[in-house]
Amino acid sequence: MKPFQIYNSLTRAVEEFVPLKPGVVTFYSCGPTVYLPQHLGNMRAYVFVDTLKRALRFNGYDVRHVMNITDVGHMTSDADAGEDKIEKTARAQGKSPREVADFYIAQFKRDCAALNIELPPDAPAGDNPTPPQSALCRATDNIDAMIAVTLRIIANGFGYVTPSGVYFDVEKWRGPGGAGRLARQSLAEQHAGQRLEHSPDKKSPHDFALWVLNQPNHLMQWESPWGRGYPGWHIECSAMSMKYLGETLDLHSGGLDHIPVHHENEIAQSESATGHPFARYFVHNAFLVGMEGAKISKSAGRFPVLDDLIAEGINPLAFRVLCLGAKYRSELAFSLDSVRAAQKTLDYLDEFCRNARRAENEGNQNLELSESEDEIDEAVVRDVPWAGEYLERFELELNNDLNTPRALAIALEAVGEAYRRRDFGAVNLLFLFDTVLGLDLKTRLEESSGDQRVFGLLKLERLQKERERARLERNFKRADELRVEINREADELGYELRDTPGGQSILTPKRRRS
RNA sequence: GGCGGCGUACCCAAGUGGUUAAGGGAGAGGUCUGCAAAACCUCCAUGCAUCGGUUCGAAUCCGAUCGCCGCCUCCA
């Protein structure tokens, strides 16, 4: 297999991915700030992270993934002024900051589950994890680690303490007017034509807060060597990545918007503290655009969220298909139409899986839907002699800077070929592809395979039998009447009646029509 | 002002120097079917914002023009 290639923002080039330790990838990705529901643009970023993880696993890597949850320190404006985003929501809702964070964390986890995004396990309690390990970690649970990093930065001469806070000395780090490594903008360029309001304690307007002091209005405060206060926004990523994954990361991801400030500052903090390179590869996803104009129920005046799609009768995984249909580095135009088109693609794949299951049940073909993930590979090689070409192309595109649109296209082509050949053994090939695509095809097939049970659930068995008899007797008028009757009941559960070539009537999940 | 990106069919979107410009949706026709659905087949950009240039050859490189957008201040 060709090695995995990925675009590295540090070099602005597609590079072969080589982790520090063979076979293991340490991956840190910037997670949500939990003061609002995550909108679809946010979720695109997490679909990207999840797809990248799956692709790395497909390449045989053991991925240690850490994602942060920002529940303190993310300001509505300049880092040393402004209001904490979580506290702002807390005041508005009459809740404590912790309650606000808990609420939106739960919602975030729920949305990720709906999109089949696998999150790392919650960070274990206690201070001394055996790194590297996967973790979903909250900033407020890691204040000690942030203080420790800040102490190292000060000890190395890159941080200074003032009455209003501890600041990072950007000019000392970069040199006068030095250009940032990611943004490639000098300090002078960055703020040309700008007048930043800043604390008079700062040596330079570019300096940013590591720890903020003397802000009595803030709800969340902790004791520190410098007095009561709270951490700056950027420091959490430096502290937690180091704590769980070590001082040099293989991969660090985030949105494009993080390049000029957040990641630039993370690099400065981490490298000034440790003296080691912070991350070997930075990857950044582009935005989902057009959401403002998207005509989605209830979403007027704000960015649409996953619940808005669900309210439209769209499967969350259709949104995942939409994301896979564009490269992660390209802007993706969102609209109800584009996500509905994606839903059709998802329906097509589901339908193929159901047809395969039916073929298996009817014994039309010597076919076994593989049971475990380990069996899939074997089953594909054993049962589908023509699959090799597709598998090879799929891997090639996947490893070409995560070209998911092509990879998805290949999966769809393979399904078309399977239909033409009437070879449903290819369902195992599709399941194999799905370990990367993440559409949960296998699980959902199993869930929906109780078609016959739905008749029982709705007490429609008698009607079903009657209709099958009517069809057999070619009493089509009666059959059509019964279909209407059955569909009326089934519709509530999202099912509809369909006839198979074998003569049976079945209930299947309803297809949406646009 | 600075940095960066984008403009490919009705819609979403790959492709970034070389056979017939992926794939999906929508649309048209057909096969199959009692009907419906599903599935399959065929068609659907002689052209990739515009105009120049480089080249044997460009959607792909260079220049100009037009249009859209992001960032530099919180943002995935």
PDB file of C-alpha atoms in Angstrom, chain A residues 42-273:
ATOM      1  CA  ASN A  42     -18.419  22.818  13.846  1.00  0.00           C
ATOM      2  CA  MET A  43     -19.621  19.302  13.215  1.00  0.00           C
ATOM      3  CA  ARG A  44     -17.905  19.223   9.836  1.00  0.00           C
ATOM      4  CA  ALA A  45     -14.622  19.655  11.678  1.00  0.00           C
ATOM      5  CA  TYR A  46     -15.358  16.696  13.927  1.00  0.00           C
ATOM      6  CA  VAL A  47     -16.430  14.531  11.005  1.00  0.00           C
ATOM      7  CA  PHE A  48     -13.077  15.390   9.452  1.00  0.00           C
ATOM      8  CA  VAL A  49     -11.182  14.449  12.610  1.00  0.00           C
ATOM      9  CA  ASP A  50     -13.074  11.177  12.835  1.00  0.00           C
ATOM     10  CA  THR A  51     -12.488  10.340   9.181  1.00  0.00           C
ATOM     11  CA  LEU A  52      -8.801  11.076   9.527  1.00  0.00           C
ATOM     12  CA  LYS A  53      -8.602   8.759  12.533  1.00  0.00           C
ATOM     13  CA  ARG A  54     -10.375   6.010  10.634  1.00  0.00           C
ATOM     14  CA  ALA A  55      -8.084   6.436   7.654  1.00  0.00           C
ATOM     15  CA  LEU A  56      -5.036   6.156   9.876  1.00  0.00           C
ATOM     16  CA  ARG A  57      -6.428   3.016  11.469  1.00  0.00           C
ATOM     17  CA  PHE A  58      -7.147   1.655   7.993  1.00  0.00           C
ATOM     18  CA  ASN A  59      -3.428   2.111   7.423  1.00  0.00           C
ATOM     19  CA  GLY A  60      -2.724   0.028  10.498  1.00  0.00           C
ATOM     20  CA  TYR A  61      -1.869   2.779  12.933  1.00  0.00           C
ATOM     21  CA  ASP A  62      -2.765   2.732  16.580  1.00  0.00           C
ATOM     22  CA  VAL A  63      -4.227   6.213  17.035  1.00  0.00           C
ATOM     23  CA  ARG A  64      -3.989   7.887  20.449  1.00  0.00           C
ATOM     24  CA  HIS A  65      -6.421  10.739  20.248  1.00  0.00           C
ATOM     25  CA  VAL A  66      -6.897  13.614  22.644  1.00  0.00           C
ATOM     26  CA  MET A  67      -9.588  16.225  22.261  1.00  0.00           C
ATOM     27  CA  ASN A  68     -10.038  19.154  24.566  1.00  0.00           C
ATOM     28  CA  ILE A  69     -13.258  20.677  25.770  1.00  0.00           C
ATOM     29  CA  THR A  70     -12.927  24.369  26.412  1.00  0.00           C
ATOM     30  CA  ASP A  71     -15.036  25.261  29.405  1.00  0.00           C
ATOM     31  CA  VAL A  72     -13.107  28.285  30.598  1.00  0.00           C
ATOM     32  CA  GLY A  73     -10.914  31.076  29.325  1.00  0.00           C
ATOM     33  CA  HIS A  74     -12.324  31.542  25.828  1.00  0.00           C
ATOM     34  CA  MET A  75     -13.113  35.224  25.671  1.00  0.00           C
ATOM     35  CA  THR A  76     -15.648  37.052  23.579  1.00  0.00           C
ATOM     36  CA  SER A  77     -12.970  39.528  22.595  1.00  0.00           C
ATOM     37  CA  ASP A  78      -9.310  40.251  23.256  1.00  0.00           C
ATOM     38  CA  ALA A  79      -7.854  37.724  25.653  1.00  0.00           C
ATOM     39  CA  ASP A  80      -7.284  40.049  28.530  1.00  0.00           C
ATOM     40  CA  ALA A  81     -10.514  42.012  28.239  1.00  0.00           C
ATOM     41  CA  GLY A  82     -13.907  40.727  27.233  1.00  0.00           C
ATOM     42  CA  GLU A  83     -16.104  38.198  28.863  1.00  0.00           C
ATOM     43  CA  ASP A  84     -15.713  34.479  29.228  1.00  0.00           C
ATOM     44  CA  LYS A  85     -18.037  32.786  26.728  1.00  0.00           C
ATOM     45  CA  ILE A  86     -19.241  30.167  29.142  1.00  0.00           C
ATOM     46  CA  GLU A  87     -19.862  32.718  31.865  1.00  0.00           C
ATOM     47  CA  LYS A  88     -21.788  34.901  29.462  1.00  0.00           C
ATOM     48  CA  THR A  89     -24.159  32.051  28.669  1.00  0.00           C
ATOM     49  CA  ALA A  90     -24.348  31.127  32.356  1.00  0.00           C
ATOM     50  CA  ARG A  91     -25.463  34.632  33.295  1.00  0.00           C
ATOM     51  CA  ALA A  92     -27.984  34.698  30.466  1.00  0.00           C
ATOM     52  CA  GLN A  93     -29.482  31.357  31.480  1.00  0.00           C
ATOM     53  CA  GLY A  94     -29.186  31.798  35.227  1.00  0.00           C
ATOM     54  CA  LYS A  95     -26.997  28.723  35.551  1.00  0.00           C
ATOM     55  CA  SER A  96     -23.551  28.034  36.888  1.00  0.00           C
ATOM     56  CA  PRO A  97     -20.711  27.820  34.361  1.00  0.00           C
ATOM     57  CA  ARG A  98     -20.317  24.154  35.182  1.00  0.00           C
ATOM     58  CA  GLU A  99     -23.981  23.495  34.463  1.00  0.00           C
ATOM     59  CA  VAL A 100     -23.742  25.294  31.140  1.00  0.00           C
ATOM     60  CA  ALA A 101     -20.681  23.299  30.175  1.00  0.00           C
ATOM     61  CA  ASP A 102     -22.221  20.000  31.267  1.00  0.00           C
ATOM     62  CA  PHE A 103     -25.320  20.701  29.243  1.00  0.00           C
ATOM     63  CA  TYR A 104     -23.510  21.473  26.012  1.00  0.00           C
ATOM     64  CA  ILE A 105     -21.012  18.668  26.490  1.00  0.00           C
ATOM     65  CA  ALA A 106     -23.908  16.232  26.701  1.00  0.00           C
ATOM     66  CA  GLN A 107     -25.404  17.712  23.573  1.00  0.00           C
ATOM     67  CA  PHE A 108     -22.070  17.561  21.777  1.00  0.00           C
ATOM     68  CA  LYS A 109     -21.634  13.905  22.654  1.00  0.00           C
ATOM     69  CA  ARG A 110     -25.130  13.138  21.493  1.00  0.00           C
ATOM     70  CA  ASP A 111     -24.557  14.869  18.142  1.00  0.00           C
ATOM     71  CA  CYS A 112     -21.261  13.058  17.671  1.00  0.00           C
ATOM     72  CA  ALA A 113     -22.962   9.735  18.359  1.00  0.00           C
ATOM     73  CA  ALA A 114     -25.635  10.544  15.786  1.00  0.00           C
ATOM     74  CA  LEU A 115     -22.904  11.233  13.236  1.00  0.00           C
ATOM     75  CA  ASN A 116     -21.059   8.052  14.218  1.00  0.00           C
ATOM     76  CA  ILE A 117     -18.111  10.131  15.370  1.00  0.00           C
ATOM     77  CA  GLU A 118     -16.103   8.201  17.886  1.00  0.00           C
ATOM     78  CA  LEU A 119     -14.918  10.428  20.697  1.00  0.00           C
ATOM     79  CA  PRO A 120     -12.036   9.454  22.959  1.00  0.00           C
ATOM     80  CA  PRO A 121     -13.049   8.200  26.408  1.00  0.00           C
ATOM     81  CA  ASP A 122     -13.480  10.803  29.135  1.00  0.00           C
ATOM     82  CA  ALA A 123     -10.144  11.601  30.696  1.00  0.00           C
ATOM     83  CA  PRO A 124      -9.454   9.470  33.747  1.00  0.00           C
ATOM     84  CA  ALA A 125      -9.520  11.210  37.088  1.00  0.00           C
ATOM     85  CA  GLY A 126      -6.194  11.880  38.744  1.00  0.00           C
ATOM     86  CA  ASP A 127      -3.008  13.504  37.700  1.00  0.00           C
ATOM     87  CA  ASN A 128      -0.648  10.933  36.349  1.00  0.00           C
ATOM     88  CA  PRO A 129      -1.871   9.204  33.247  1.00  0.00           C
ATOM     89  CA  THR A 130       0.539   6.890  31.560  1.00  0.00           C
ATOM     90  CA  PRO A 131       1.103   8.725  28.343  1.00  0.00           C
ATOM     91  CA  PRO A 132       0.344   8.489  25.547  1.00  0.00           C
ATOM     92  CA  GLN A 133      -3.323   7.729  25.795  1.00  0.00           C
ATOM     93  CA  SER A 134      -6.640   8.782  24.331  1.00  0.00           C
ATOM     94  CA  ALA A 135      -8.752  11.199  26.294  1.00  0.00           C
ATOM     95  CA  LEU A 136     -11.549  13.698  26.046  1.00  0.00           C
ATOM     96  CA  CYS A 137     -10.482  16.274  28.577  1.00  0.00           C
ATOM     97  CA  ARG A 138     -11.954  19.407  30.068  1.00  0.00           C
ATOM     98  CA  ALA A 139      -9.916  22.515  30.573  1.00  0.00           C
ATOM     99  CA  THR A 140     -11.252  23.072  34.087  1.00  0.00           C
ATOM    100  CA  ASP A 141     -10.091  19.586  35.099  1.00  0.00           C
ATOM    101  CA  ASN A 142      -6.541  20.432  34.078  1.00  0.00           C
ATOM    102  CA  ILE A 143      -5.804  23.768  35.675  1.00  0.00           C
ATOM    103  CA  ASP A 144      -2.806  22.275  37.489  1.00  0.00           C
ATOM    104  CA  ALA A 145      -1.253  21.192  34.211  1.00  0.00           C
ATOM    105  CA  MET A 146      -1.744  24.669  32.776  1.00  0.00           C
ATOM    106  CA  ILE A 147      -0.076  26.274  35.790  1.00  0.00           C
ATOM    107  CA  ALA A 148       2.803  23.825  35.444  1.00  0.00           C
ATOM    108  CA  VAL A 149       3.373  24.743  31.780  1.00  0.00           C
ATOM    109  CA  THR A 150       3.124  28.429  32.577  1.00  0.00           C
ATOM    110  CA  LEU A 151       5.788  27.997  35.268  1.00  0.00           C
ATOM    111  CA  ARG A 152       8.088  26.342  32.732  1.00  0.00           C
ATOM    112  CA  ILE A 153       7.520  29.155  30.248  1.00  0.00           C
ATOM    113  CA  ILE A 154       8.363  31.750  32.896  1.00  0.00           C
ATOM    114  CA  ALA A 155      11.415  29.773  33.997  1.00  0.00           C
ATOM    115  CA  ASN A 156      12.668  29.749  30.418  1.00  0.00           C
ATOM    116  CA  GLY A 157      12.262  33.508  30.204  1.00  0.00           C
ATOM    117  CA  PHE A 158       9.309  33.681  27.810  1.00  0.00           C
ATOM    118  CA  GLY A 159       6.631  34.623  30.294  1.00  0.00           C
ATOM    119  CA  TYR A 160       6.419  37.576  32.653  1.00  0.00           C
ATOM    120  CA  VAL A 161       4.225  38.336  35.618  1.00  0.00           C
ATOM    121  CA  THR A 162       2.310  41.599  35.978  1.00  0.00           C
ATOM    122  CA  PRO A 163      -0.518  42.757  38.230  1.00  0.00           C
ATOM    123  CA  SER A 164      -3.107  42.010  35.536  1.00  0.00           C
ATOM    124  CA  GLY A 165      -1.754  38.613  34.578  1.00  0.00           C
ATOM    125  CA  VAL A 166       1.023  36.458  33.242  1.00  0.00           C
ATOM    126  CA  TYR A 167       1.816  37.221  29.619  1.00  0.00           C
ATOM    127  CA  PHE A 168       3.725  35.491  26.896  1.00  0.00           C
ATOM    128  CA  ASP A 169       6.595  37.529  25.462  1.00  0.00           C
ATOM    129  CA  VAL A 170       5.923  37.164  21.751  1.00  0.00           C
ATOM    130  CA  GLU A 171       8.735  39.359  20.511  1.00  0.00           C
ATOM    131  CA  LYS A 172      11.286  37.527  22.584  1.00  0.00           C
ATOM    132  CA  TRP A 173      10.057  34.249  21.150  1.00  0.00           C
ATOM    133  CA  ARG A 174       9.878  35.290  17.531  1.00  0.00           C
ATOM    134  CA  GLY A 175      12.493  37.991  17.476  1.00  0.00           C
ATOM    135  CA  PRO A 176      11.546  41.547  16.564  1.00  0.00           C
ATOM    136  CA  GLY A 177       8.890  41.459  13.882  1.00  0.00           C
ATOM    137  CA  GLY A 178       9.388  37.717  13.450  1.00  0.00           C
ATOM    138  CA  ALA A 179       7.012  35.841  11.202  1.00  0.00           C
ATOM    139  CA  GLY A 180       4.750  33.160  12.571  1.00  0.00           C
ATOM    140  CA  ARG A 181       5.484  29.682  11.387  1.00  0.00           C
ATOM    141  CA  LEU A 182       1.974  28.809  10.319  1.00  0.00           C
ATOM    142  CA  ALA A 183       0.497  32.109   9.281  1.00  0.00           C
ATOM    143  CA  ARG A 184       3.756  33.396   7.786  1.00  0.00           C
ATOM    144  CA  GLN A 185       2.892  36.868   8.787  1.00  0.00           C
ATOM    145  CA  SER A 186       5.238  39.085  10.684  1.00  0.00           C
ATOM    146  CA  LEU A 187       3.962  40.776  13.792  1.00  0.00           C
ATOM    147  CA  ALA A 188       4.021  44.104  12.019  1.00  0.00           C
ATOM    148  CA  GLU A 189       1.975  42.705   9.148  1.00  0.00           C
ATOM    149  CA  GLN A 190      -0.493  41.028  11.416  1.00  0.00           C
ATOM    150  CA  HIS A 191      -1.670  44.195  12.935  1.00  0.00           C
ATOM    151  CA  ALA A 192      -0.926  46.693  10.221  1.00  0.00           C
ATOM    152  CA  GLY A 193      -3.616  49.309  10.176  1.00  0.00           C
ATOM    153  CA  GLN A 194      -4.944  48.029  13.458  1.00  0.00           C
ATOM    154  CA  ARG A 195      -4.952  49.569  16.850  1.00  0.00           C
ATOM    155  CA  LEU A 196      -5.301  46.917  19.466  1.00  0.00           C
ATOM    156  CA  GLU A 197      -6.624  47.837  22.813  1.00  0.00           C
ATOM    157  CA  HIS A 198      -4.455  46.125  25.323  1.00  0.00           C
ATOM    158  CA  SER A 199      -3.473  46.042  28.900  1.00  0.00           C
ATOM    159  CA  PRO A 200      -0.773  48.609  29.724  1.00  0.00           C
ATOM    160  CA  ASP A 201       1.024  45.809  31.555  1.00  0.00           C
ATOM    161  CA  LYS A 202       1.866  44.076  28.295  1.00  0.00           C
ATOM    162  CA  LYS A 203       5.297  44.720  26.864  1.00  0.00           C
ATOM    163  CA  SER A 204       3.857  44.517  23.400  1.00  0.00           C
ATOM    164  CA  PRO A 205       0.340  44.421  22.014  1.00  0.00           C
ATOM    165  CA  HIS A 206       1.078  41.005  20.497  1.00  0.00           C
ATOM    166  CA  ASP A 207       1.636  39.436  23.874  1.00  0.00           C
ATOM    167  CA  PHE A 208      -1.164  37.200  25.068  1.00  0.00           C
ATOM    168  CA  ALA A 209      -2.331  36.044  28.462  1.00  0.00           C
ATOM    169  CA  LEU A 210      -1.194  32.753  29.968  1.00  0.00           C
ATOM    170  CA  TRP A 211      -2.941  33.480  33.255  1.00  0.00           C
ATOM    171  CA  VAL A 212      -5.308  36.332  34.023  1.00  0.00           C
ATOM    172  CA  LEU A 213      -5.361  38.073  37.416  1.00  0.00           C
ATOM    173  CA  ASN A 214      -7.538  40.607  39.172  1.00  0.00           C
ATOM    174  CA  GLN A 215     -10.778  40.086  37.331  1.00  0.00           C
ATOM    175  CA  PRO A 216     -13.167  39.938  40.287  1.00  0.00           C
ATOM    176  CA  ASN A 217     -16.255  39.746  38.058  1.00  0.00           C
ATOM    177  CA  HIS A 218     -15.263  36.405  36.622  1.00  0.00           C
ATOM    178  CA  LEU A 219     -17.095  33.477  38.158  1.00  0.00           C
ATOM    179  CA  MET A 220     -14.434  30.845  37.561  1.00  0.00           C
ATOM    180  CA  GLN A 221     -11.229  31.464  39.508  1.00  0.00           C
ATOM    181  CA  TRP A 222      -8.435  29.272  40.790  1.00  0.00           C
ATOM    182  CA  GLU A 223      -5.504  29.749  43.112  1.00  0.00           C
ATOM    183  CA  SER A 224      -2.158  29.990  41.362  1.00  0.00           C
ATOM    184  CA  PRO A 225       1.411  30.928  42.290  1.00  0.00           C
ATOM    185  CA  TRP A 226       0.540  34.438  41.080  1.00  0.00           C
ATOM    186  CA  GLY A 227      -2.801  34.809  42.852  1.00  0.00           C
ATOM    187  CA  ARG A 228      -6.411  34.005  42.118  1.00  0.00           C
ATOM    188  CA  GLY A 229      -7.314  34.035  38.462  1.00  0.00           C
ATOM    189  CA  TYR A 230      -7.974  31.894  35.424  1.00  0.00           C
ATOM    190  CA  PRO A 231      -6.040  30.558  32.450  1.00  0.00           C
ATOM    191  CA  GLY A 232      -5.712  32.136  29.019  1.00  0.00           C
ATOM    192  CA  TRP A 233      -7.432  30.335  26.194  1.00  0.00           C
ATOM    193  CA  HIS A 234      -4.416  28.945  24.348  1.00  0.00           C
ATOM    194  CA  ILE A 235      -2.626  27.394  27.290  1.00  0.00           C
ATOM    195  CA  GLU A 236      -5.076  24.524  27.742  1.00  0.00           C
ATOM    196  CA  CYS A 237      -4.053  22.890  24.479  1.00  0.00           C
ATOM    197  CA  SER A 238      -0.370  23.105  25.278  1.00  0.00           C
ATOM    198  CA  ALA A 239      -0.937  21.715  28.762  1.00  0.00           C
ATOM    199  CA  MET A 240      -3.304  18.884  27.928  1.00  0.00           C
ATOM    200  CA  SER A 241      -1.574  17.685  24.781  1.00  0.00           C
ATOM    201  CA  MET A 242       1.652  17.437  26.751  1.00  0.00           C
ATOM    202  CA  LYS A 243       0.005  15.745  29.694  1.00  0.00           C
ATOM    203  CA  TYR A 244      -1.686  12.993  27.716  1.00  0.00           C
ATOM    204  CA  LEU A 245       0.367  12.594  24.568  1.00  0.00           C
ATOM    205  CA  GLY A 246       3.850  13.834  25.327  1.00  0.00           C
ATOM    206  CA  GLU A 247       5.888  16.861  24.337  1.00  0.00           C
ATOM    207  CA  THR A 248       5.906  16.305  20.589  1.00  0.00           C
ATOM    208  CA  LEU A 249       2.677  15.423  18.822  1.00  0.00           C
ATOM    209  CA  ASP A 250       2.472  13.637  15.506  1.00  0.00           C
ATOM    210  CA  LEU A 251      -0.726  15.329  14.401  1.00  0.00           C
ATOM    211  CA  HIS A 252      -2.611  18.404  15.436  1.00  0.00           C
ATOM    212  CA  SER A 253      -5.907  19.395  13.843  1.00  0.00           C
ATOM    213  CA  GLY A 254      -8.247  22.338  13.933  1.00  0.00           C
ATOM    214  CA  GLY A 255     -10.225  24.711  11.783  1.00  0.00           C
ATOM    215  CA  LEU A 256      -8.495  26.989   9.294  1.00  0.00           C
ATOM    216  CA  ASP A 257      -9.363  29.946  11.478  1.00  0.00           C
ATOM    217  CA  HIS A 258      -7.062  28.650  14.170  1.00  0.00           C
ATOM    218  CA  ILE A 259      -3.942  29.024  12.082  1.00  0.00           C
ATOM    219  CA  PRO A 260      -3.040  32.666  12.680  1.00  0.00           C
ATOM    220  CA  VAL A 261      -3.660  33.000  16.401  1.00  0.00           C
ATOM    221  CA  HIS A 262      -4.581  29.938  18.381  1.00  0.00           C
ATOM    222  CA  HIS A 263      -2.150  27.469  16.858  1.00  0.00           C
ATOM    223  CA  GLU A 264       0.572  30.034  16.433  1.00  0.00           C
ATOM    224  CA  ASN A 265       0.322  30.734  20.147  1.00  0.00           C
ATOM    225  CA  GLU A 266       0.148  27.065  21.074  1.00  0.00           C
ATOM    226  CA  ILE A 267       3.385  26.460  19.238  1.00  0.00           C
ATOM    227  CA  ALA A 268       5.053  29.376  20.972  1.00  0.00           C
ATOM    228  CA  GLN A 269       3.919  28.257  24.424  1.00  0.00           C
ATOM    229  CA  SER A 270       4.716  24.594  24.010  1.00  0.00           C
ATOM    230  CA  GLU A 271       8.074  24.980  22.374  1.00  0.00           C
ATOM    231  CA  SER A 272       9.239  27.690  24.731  1.00  0.00           C
ATOM    232  CA  ALA A 273       8.298  25.433  27.636  1.00  0.00           C
TER     233      ALA A 273
END
